[in-house]
PDB file of C-alpha atoms in Angstrom:
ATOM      1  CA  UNK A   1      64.263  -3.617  62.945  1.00 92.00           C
ATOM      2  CA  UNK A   2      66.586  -1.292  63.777  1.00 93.00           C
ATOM      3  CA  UNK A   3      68.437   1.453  61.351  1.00 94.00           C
ATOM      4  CA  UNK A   4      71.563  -0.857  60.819  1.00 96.00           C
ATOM      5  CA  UNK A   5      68.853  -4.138  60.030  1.00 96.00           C
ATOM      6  CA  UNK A   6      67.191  -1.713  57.824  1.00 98.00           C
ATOM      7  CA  UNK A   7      70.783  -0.953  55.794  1.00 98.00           C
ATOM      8  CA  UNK A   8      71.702  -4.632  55.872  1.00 98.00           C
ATOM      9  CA  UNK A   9      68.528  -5.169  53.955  1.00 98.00           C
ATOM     10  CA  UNK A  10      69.154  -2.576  51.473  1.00 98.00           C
ATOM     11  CA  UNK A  11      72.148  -3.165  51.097  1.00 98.00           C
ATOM     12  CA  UNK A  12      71.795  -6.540  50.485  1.00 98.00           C
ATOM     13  CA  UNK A  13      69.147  -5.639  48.309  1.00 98.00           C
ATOM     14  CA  UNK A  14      71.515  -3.098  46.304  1.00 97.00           C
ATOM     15  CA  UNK A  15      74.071  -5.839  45.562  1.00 96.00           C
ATOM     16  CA  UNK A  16      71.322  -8.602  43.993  1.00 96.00           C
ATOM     17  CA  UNK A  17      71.964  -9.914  40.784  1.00 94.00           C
ATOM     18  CA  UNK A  18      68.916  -9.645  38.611  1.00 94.00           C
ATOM     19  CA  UNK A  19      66.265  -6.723  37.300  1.00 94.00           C
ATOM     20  CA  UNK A  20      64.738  -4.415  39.615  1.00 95.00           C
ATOM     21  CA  UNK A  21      61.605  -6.556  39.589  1.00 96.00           C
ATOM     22  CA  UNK A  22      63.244  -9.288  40.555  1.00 97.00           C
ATOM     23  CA  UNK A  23      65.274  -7.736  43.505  1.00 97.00           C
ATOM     24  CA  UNK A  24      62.222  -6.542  44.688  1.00 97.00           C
ATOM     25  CA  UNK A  25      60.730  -9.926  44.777  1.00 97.00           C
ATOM     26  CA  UNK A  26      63.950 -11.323  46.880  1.00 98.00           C
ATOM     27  CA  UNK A  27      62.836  -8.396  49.508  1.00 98.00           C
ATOM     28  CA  UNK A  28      59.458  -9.211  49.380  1.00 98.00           C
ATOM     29  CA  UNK A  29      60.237 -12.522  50.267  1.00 98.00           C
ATOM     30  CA  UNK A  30      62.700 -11.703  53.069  1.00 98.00           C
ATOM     31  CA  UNK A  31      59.687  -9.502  54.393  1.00 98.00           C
ATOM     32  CA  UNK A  32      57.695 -12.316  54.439  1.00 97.00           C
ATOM     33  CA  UNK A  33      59.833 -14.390  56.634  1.00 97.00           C
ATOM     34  CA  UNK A  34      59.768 -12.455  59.023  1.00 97.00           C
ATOM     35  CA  UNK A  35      57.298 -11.354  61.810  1.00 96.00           C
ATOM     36  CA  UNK A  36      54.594  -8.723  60.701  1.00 96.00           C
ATOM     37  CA  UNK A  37      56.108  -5.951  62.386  1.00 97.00           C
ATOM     38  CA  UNK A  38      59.151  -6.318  60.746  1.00 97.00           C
ATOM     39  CA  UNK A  39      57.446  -5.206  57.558  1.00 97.00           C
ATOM     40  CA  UNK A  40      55.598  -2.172  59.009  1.00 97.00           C
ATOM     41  CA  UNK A  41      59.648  -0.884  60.678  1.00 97.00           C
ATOM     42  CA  UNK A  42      61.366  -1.299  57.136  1.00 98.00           C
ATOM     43  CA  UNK A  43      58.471   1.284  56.090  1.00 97.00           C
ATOM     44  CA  UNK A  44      59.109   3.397  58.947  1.00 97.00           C
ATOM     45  CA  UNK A  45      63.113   3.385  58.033  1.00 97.00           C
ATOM     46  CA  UNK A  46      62.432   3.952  54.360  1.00 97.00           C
ATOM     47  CA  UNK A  47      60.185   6.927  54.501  1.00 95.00           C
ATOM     48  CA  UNK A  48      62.280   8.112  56.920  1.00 95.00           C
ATOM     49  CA  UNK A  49      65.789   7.775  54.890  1.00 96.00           C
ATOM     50  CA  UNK A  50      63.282   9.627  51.706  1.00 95.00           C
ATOM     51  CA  UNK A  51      62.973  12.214  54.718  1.00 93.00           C
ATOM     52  CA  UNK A  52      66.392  13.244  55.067  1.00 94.00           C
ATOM     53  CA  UNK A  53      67.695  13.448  51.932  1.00 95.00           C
ATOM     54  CA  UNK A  54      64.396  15.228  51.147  1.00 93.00           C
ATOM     55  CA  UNK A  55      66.590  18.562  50.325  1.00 92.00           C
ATOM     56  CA  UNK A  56      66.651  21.079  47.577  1.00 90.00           C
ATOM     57  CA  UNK A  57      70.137  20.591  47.775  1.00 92.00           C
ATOM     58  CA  UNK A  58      69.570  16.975  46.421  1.00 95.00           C
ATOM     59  CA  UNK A  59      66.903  17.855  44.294  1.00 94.00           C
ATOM     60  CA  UNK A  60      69.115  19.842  42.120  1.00 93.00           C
ATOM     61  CA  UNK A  61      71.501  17.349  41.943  1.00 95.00           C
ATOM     62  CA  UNK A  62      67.946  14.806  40.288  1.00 96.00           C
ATOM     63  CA  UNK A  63      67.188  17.972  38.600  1.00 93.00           C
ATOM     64  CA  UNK A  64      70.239  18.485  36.735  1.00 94.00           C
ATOM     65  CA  UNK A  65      70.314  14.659  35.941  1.00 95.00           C
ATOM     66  CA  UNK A  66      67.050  14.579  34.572  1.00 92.00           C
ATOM     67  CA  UNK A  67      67.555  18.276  32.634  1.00 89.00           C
ATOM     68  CA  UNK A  68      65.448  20.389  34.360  1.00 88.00           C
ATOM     69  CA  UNK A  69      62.238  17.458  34.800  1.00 88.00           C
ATOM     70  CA  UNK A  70      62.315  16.139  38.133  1.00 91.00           C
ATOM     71  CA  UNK A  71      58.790  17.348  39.604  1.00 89.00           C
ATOM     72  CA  UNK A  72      58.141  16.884  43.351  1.00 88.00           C
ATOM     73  CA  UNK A  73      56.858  13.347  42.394  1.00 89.00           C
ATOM     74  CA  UNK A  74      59.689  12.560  40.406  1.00 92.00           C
ATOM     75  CA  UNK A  75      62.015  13.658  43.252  1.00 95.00           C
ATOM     76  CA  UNK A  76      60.374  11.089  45.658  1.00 95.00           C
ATOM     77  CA  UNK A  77      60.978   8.942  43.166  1.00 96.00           C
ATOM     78  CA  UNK A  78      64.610   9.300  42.835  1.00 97.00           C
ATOM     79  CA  UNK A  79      64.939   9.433  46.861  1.00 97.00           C
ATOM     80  CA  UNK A  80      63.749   6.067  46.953  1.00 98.00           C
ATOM     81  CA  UNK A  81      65.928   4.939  44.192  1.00 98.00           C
ATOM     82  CA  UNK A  82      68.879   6.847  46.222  1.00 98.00           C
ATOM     83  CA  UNK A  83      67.807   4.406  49.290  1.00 98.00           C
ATOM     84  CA  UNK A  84      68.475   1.109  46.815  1.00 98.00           C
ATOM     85  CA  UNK A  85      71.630   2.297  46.188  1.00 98.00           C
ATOM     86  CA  UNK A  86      72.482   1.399  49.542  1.00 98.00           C
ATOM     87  CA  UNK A  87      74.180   2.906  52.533  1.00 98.00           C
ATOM     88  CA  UNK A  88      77.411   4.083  51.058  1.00 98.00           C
ATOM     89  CA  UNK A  89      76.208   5.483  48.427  1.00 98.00           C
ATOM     90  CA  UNK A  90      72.947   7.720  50.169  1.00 98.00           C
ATOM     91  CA  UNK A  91      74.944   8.641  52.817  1.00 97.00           C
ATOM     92  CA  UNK A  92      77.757  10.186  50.692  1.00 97.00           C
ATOM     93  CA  UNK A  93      75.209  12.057  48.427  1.00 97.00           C
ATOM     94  CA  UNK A  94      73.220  13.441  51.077  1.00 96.00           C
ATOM     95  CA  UNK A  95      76.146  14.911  52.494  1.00 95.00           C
ATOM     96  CA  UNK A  96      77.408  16.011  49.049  1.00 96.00           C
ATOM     97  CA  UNK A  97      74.987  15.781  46.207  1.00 96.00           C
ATOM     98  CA  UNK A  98      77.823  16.091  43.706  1.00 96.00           C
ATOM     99  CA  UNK A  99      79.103  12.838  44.461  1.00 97.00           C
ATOM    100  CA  UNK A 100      76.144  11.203  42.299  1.00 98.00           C
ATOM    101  CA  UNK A 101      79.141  11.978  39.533  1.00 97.00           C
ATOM    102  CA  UNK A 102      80.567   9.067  41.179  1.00 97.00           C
ATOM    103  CA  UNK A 103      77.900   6.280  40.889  1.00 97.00           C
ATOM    104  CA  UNK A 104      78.168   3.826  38.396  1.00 96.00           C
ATOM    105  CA  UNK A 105      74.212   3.689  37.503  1.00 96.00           C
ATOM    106  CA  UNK A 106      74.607   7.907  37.221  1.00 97.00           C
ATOM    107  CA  UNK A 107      77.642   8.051  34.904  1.00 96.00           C
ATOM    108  CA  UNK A 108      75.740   5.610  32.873  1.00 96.00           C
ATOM    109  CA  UNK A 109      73.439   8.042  31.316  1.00 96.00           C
ATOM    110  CA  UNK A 110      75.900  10.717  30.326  1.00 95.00           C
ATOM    111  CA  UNK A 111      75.589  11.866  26.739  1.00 92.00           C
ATOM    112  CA  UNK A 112      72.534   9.903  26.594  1.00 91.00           C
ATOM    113  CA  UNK A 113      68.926  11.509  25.701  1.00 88.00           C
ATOM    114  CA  UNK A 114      66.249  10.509  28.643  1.00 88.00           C
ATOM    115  CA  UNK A 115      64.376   8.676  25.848  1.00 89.00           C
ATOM    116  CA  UNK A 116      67.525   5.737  25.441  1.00 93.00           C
ATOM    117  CA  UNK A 117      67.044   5.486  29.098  1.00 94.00           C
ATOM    118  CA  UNK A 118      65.839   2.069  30.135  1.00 93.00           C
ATOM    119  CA  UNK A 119      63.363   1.918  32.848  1.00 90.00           C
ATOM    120  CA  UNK A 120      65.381  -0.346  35.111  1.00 92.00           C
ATOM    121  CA  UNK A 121      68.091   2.679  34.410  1.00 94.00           C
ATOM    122  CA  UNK A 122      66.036   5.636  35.879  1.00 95.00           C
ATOM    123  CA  UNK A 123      66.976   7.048  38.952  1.00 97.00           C
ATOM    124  CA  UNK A 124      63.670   6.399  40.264  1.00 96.00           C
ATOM    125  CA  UNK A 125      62.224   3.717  41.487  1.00 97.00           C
ATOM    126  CA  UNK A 126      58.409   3.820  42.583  1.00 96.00           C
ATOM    127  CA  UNK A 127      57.922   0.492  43.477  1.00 97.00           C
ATOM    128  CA  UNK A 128      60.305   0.187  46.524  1.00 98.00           C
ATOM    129  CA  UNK A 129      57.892   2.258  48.481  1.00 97.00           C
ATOM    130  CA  UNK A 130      54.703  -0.526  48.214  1.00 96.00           C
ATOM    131  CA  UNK A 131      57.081  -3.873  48.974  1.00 97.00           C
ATOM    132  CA  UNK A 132      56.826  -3.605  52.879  1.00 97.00           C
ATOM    133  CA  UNK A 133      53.267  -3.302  52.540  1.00 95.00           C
ATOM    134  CA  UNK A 134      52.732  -6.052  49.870  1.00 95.00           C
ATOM    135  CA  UNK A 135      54.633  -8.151  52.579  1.00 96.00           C
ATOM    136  CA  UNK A 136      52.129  -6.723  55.310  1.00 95.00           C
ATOM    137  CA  UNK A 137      49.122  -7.326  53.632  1.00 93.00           C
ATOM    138  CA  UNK A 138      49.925 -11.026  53.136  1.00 93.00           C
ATOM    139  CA  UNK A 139      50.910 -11.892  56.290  1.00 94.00           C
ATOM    140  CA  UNK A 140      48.242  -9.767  57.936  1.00 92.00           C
ATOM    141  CA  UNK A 141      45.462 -10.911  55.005  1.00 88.00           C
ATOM    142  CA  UNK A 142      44.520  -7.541  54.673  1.00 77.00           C
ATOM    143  CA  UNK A 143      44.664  -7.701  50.839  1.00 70.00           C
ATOM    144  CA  UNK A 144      41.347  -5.532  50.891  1.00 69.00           C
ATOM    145  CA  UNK A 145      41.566  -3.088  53.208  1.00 68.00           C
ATOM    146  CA  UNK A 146      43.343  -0.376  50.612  1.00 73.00           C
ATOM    147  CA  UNK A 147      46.447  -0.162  52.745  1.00 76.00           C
ATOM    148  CA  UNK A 148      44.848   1.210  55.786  1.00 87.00           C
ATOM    149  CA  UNK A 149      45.730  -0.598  58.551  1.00 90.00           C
ATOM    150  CA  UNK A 150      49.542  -0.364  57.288  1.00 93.00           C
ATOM    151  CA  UNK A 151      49.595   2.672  56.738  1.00 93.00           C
ATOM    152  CA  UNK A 152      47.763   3.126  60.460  1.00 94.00           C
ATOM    153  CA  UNK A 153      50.932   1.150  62.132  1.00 95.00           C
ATOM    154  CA  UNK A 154      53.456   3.011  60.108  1.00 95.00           C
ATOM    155  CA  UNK A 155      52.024   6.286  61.287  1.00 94.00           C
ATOM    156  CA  UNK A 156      51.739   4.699  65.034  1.00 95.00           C
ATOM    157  CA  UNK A 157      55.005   3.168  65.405  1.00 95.00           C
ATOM    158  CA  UNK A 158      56.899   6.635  64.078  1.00 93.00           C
ATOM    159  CA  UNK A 159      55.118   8.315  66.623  1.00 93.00           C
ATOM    160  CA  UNK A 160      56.759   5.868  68.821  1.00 93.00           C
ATOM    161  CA  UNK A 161      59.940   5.978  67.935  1.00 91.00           C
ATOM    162  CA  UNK A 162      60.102   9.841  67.982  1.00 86.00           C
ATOM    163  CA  UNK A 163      63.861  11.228  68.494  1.00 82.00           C
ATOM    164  CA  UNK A 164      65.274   8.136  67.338  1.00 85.00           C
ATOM    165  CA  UNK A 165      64.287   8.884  63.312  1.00 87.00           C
ATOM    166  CA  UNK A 166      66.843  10.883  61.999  1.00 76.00           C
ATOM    167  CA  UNK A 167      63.943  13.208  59.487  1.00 63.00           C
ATOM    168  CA  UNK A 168      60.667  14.960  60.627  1.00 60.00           C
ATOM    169  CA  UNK A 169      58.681  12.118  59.745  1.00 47.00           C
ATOM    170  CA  UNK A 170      55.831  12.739  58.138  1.00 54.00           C
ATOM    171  CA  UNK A 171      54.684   9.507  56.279  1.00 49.00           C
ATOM    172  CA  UNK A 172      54.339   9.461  52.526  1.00 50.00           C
ATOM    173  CA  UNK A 173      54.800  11.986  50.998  1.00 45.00           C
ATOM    174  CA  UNK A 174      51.916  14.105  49.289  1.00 51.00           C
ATOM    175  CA  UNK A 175      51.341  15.244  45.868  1.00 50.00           C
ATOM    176  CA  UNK A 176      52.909  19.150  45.847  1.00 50.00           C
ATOM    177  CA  UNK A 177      55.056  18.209  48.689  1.00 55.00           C
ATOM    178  CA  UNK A 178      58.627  20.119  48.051  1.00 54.00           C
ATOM    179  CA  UNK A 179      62.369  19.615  48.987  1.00 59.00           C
ATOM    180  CA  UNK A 180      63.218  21.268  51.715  1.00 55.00           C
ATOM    181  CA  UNK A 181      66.221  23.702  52.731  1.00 53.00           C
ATOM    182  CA  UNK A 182      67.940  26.551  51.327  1.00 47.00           C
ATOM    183  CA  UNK A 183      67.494  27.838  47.964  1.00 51.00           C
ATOM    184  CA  UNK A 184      68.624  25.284  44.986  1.00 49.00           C
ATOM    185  CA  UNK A 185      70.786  27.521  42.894  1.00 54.00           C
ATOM    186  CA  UNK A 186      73.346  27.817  45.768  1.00 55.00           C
ATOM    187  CA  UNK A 187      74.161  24.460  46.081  1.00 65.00           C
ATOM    188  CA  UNK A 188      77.573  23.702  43.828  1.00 82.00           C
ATOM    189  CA  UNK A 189      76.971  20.358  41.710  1.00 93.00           C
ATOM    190  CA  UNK A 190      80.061  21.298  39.463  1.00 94.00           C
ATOM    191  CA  UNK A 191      80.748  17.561  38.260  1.00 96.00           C
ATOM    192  CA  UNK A 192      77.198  17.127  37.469  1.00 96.00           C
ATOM    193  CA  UNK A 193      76.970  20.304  35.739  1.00 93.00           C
ATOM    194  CA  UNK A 194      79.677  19.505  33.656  1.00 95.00           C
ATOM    195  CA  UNK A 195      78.227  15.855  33.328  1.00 95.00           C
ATOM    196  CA  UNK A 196      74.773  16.865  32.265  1.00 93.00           C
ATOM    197  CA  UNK A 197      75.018  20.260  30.579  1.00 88.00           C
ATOM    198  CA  UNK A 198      71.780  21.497  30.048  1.00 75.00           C
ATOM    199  CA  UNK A 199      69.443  20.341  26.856  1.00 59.00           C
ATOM    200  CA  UNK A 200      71.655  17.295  26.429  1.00 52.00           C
ATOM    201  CA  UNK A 201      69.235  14.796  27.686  1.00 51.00           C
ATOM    202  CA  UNK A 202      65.884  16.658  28.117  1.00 48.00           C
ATOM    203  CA  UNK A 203      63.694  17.147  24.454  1.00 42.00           C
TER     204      UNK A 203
END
């Protein structure tokens, strides 16, 4: 699976009808039609897409969105949910994080507190990192093994494809992990700031 396969799945994905769960079961299913490896690539493309727009400059863009909140988990969180957006819509923001005042599931929350958020509405989403290896562990019958030997051919097959991953891979990402990149408070976010002014959706 190369990078453009990896989009047309996302994007794909990004354009189902139905809840996230449900979107996440179509890709789980399209995983599992395919062969094995297919499953362990899509990881490799997905953690490293999280990679790259792994920035502070992004992560004050989720920050201002979610008032101030967005921990280092949190921001994982909402660079997977960037991901599902699909390819038009990372690609634009991690060149210019202001232009999350442009997506439809963004302006959606404005003037709302976080607590009238519904979950399907957060700009996280979790569960897209574990589909790949739900799909693995089927197909492989390695159900048991904690994610091991998935997590062993992610690891592998990044090493092998080296130059051609656009981040510096480095797997999943671990608890106290931080954006990278210059300083947050010089990135300009002036439609989100104006968006989200501070205290309007945090407690």
């Amino acid at each position: 699976m190369n990078e453009d396969a990896f989009w047309a799945l996302i994007d794909e994905l990004s354009r189902r009808p139905g809840d996230r769960d449900e979107r996440l079961e179509w890709l789980r299913t399209e995983l599992l039609r395919r062969p094995t490896a297919e499953s362990v690539e899509f990881q490799v493309r997905l953690e490293d897409a999280c990679d790259v727009a792994g920035t502070r400059a992004v992560w004050r863009a989720a920050n201002r969105i979610e008032s101030g909140d967005c921990t280092t988990d949190g921001f994982h969180s909402f660079t997977l949910w960037l991901v599902g957006q699909g390819r038009k819509v990372y690609e634009s923001v991690v060149a210019d994080p202001d232009a999350l005042a442009d997506v439809p599931g963004i302006r959606a929350l404005v003037g709302r507190h976080r607590d009238e958020w519904d979950d399907d509405e957060w700009p996280e989403w979790d569960e897209l990192d574990f589909v790949a290896q739900d799909a693995y562990d089927e197909l492989t019958g390695q159900e048991d093994d904690e994610g091991e030997e998935f997590a062993e051919s992610v690891d592998e097959l990044a090493e092998e494809l080296g130059d051609e991953l656009s981040g510096d891979f480095e797997g999943e990402w671990e608890e106290g992990d931080e954006p990278r990149g210059s300083r947050p408070e010089g990135v300009a976010i002036p439609r989100l700031t104006a968006l989200f002014p501070l205290g309007t959706s945090g407690s």
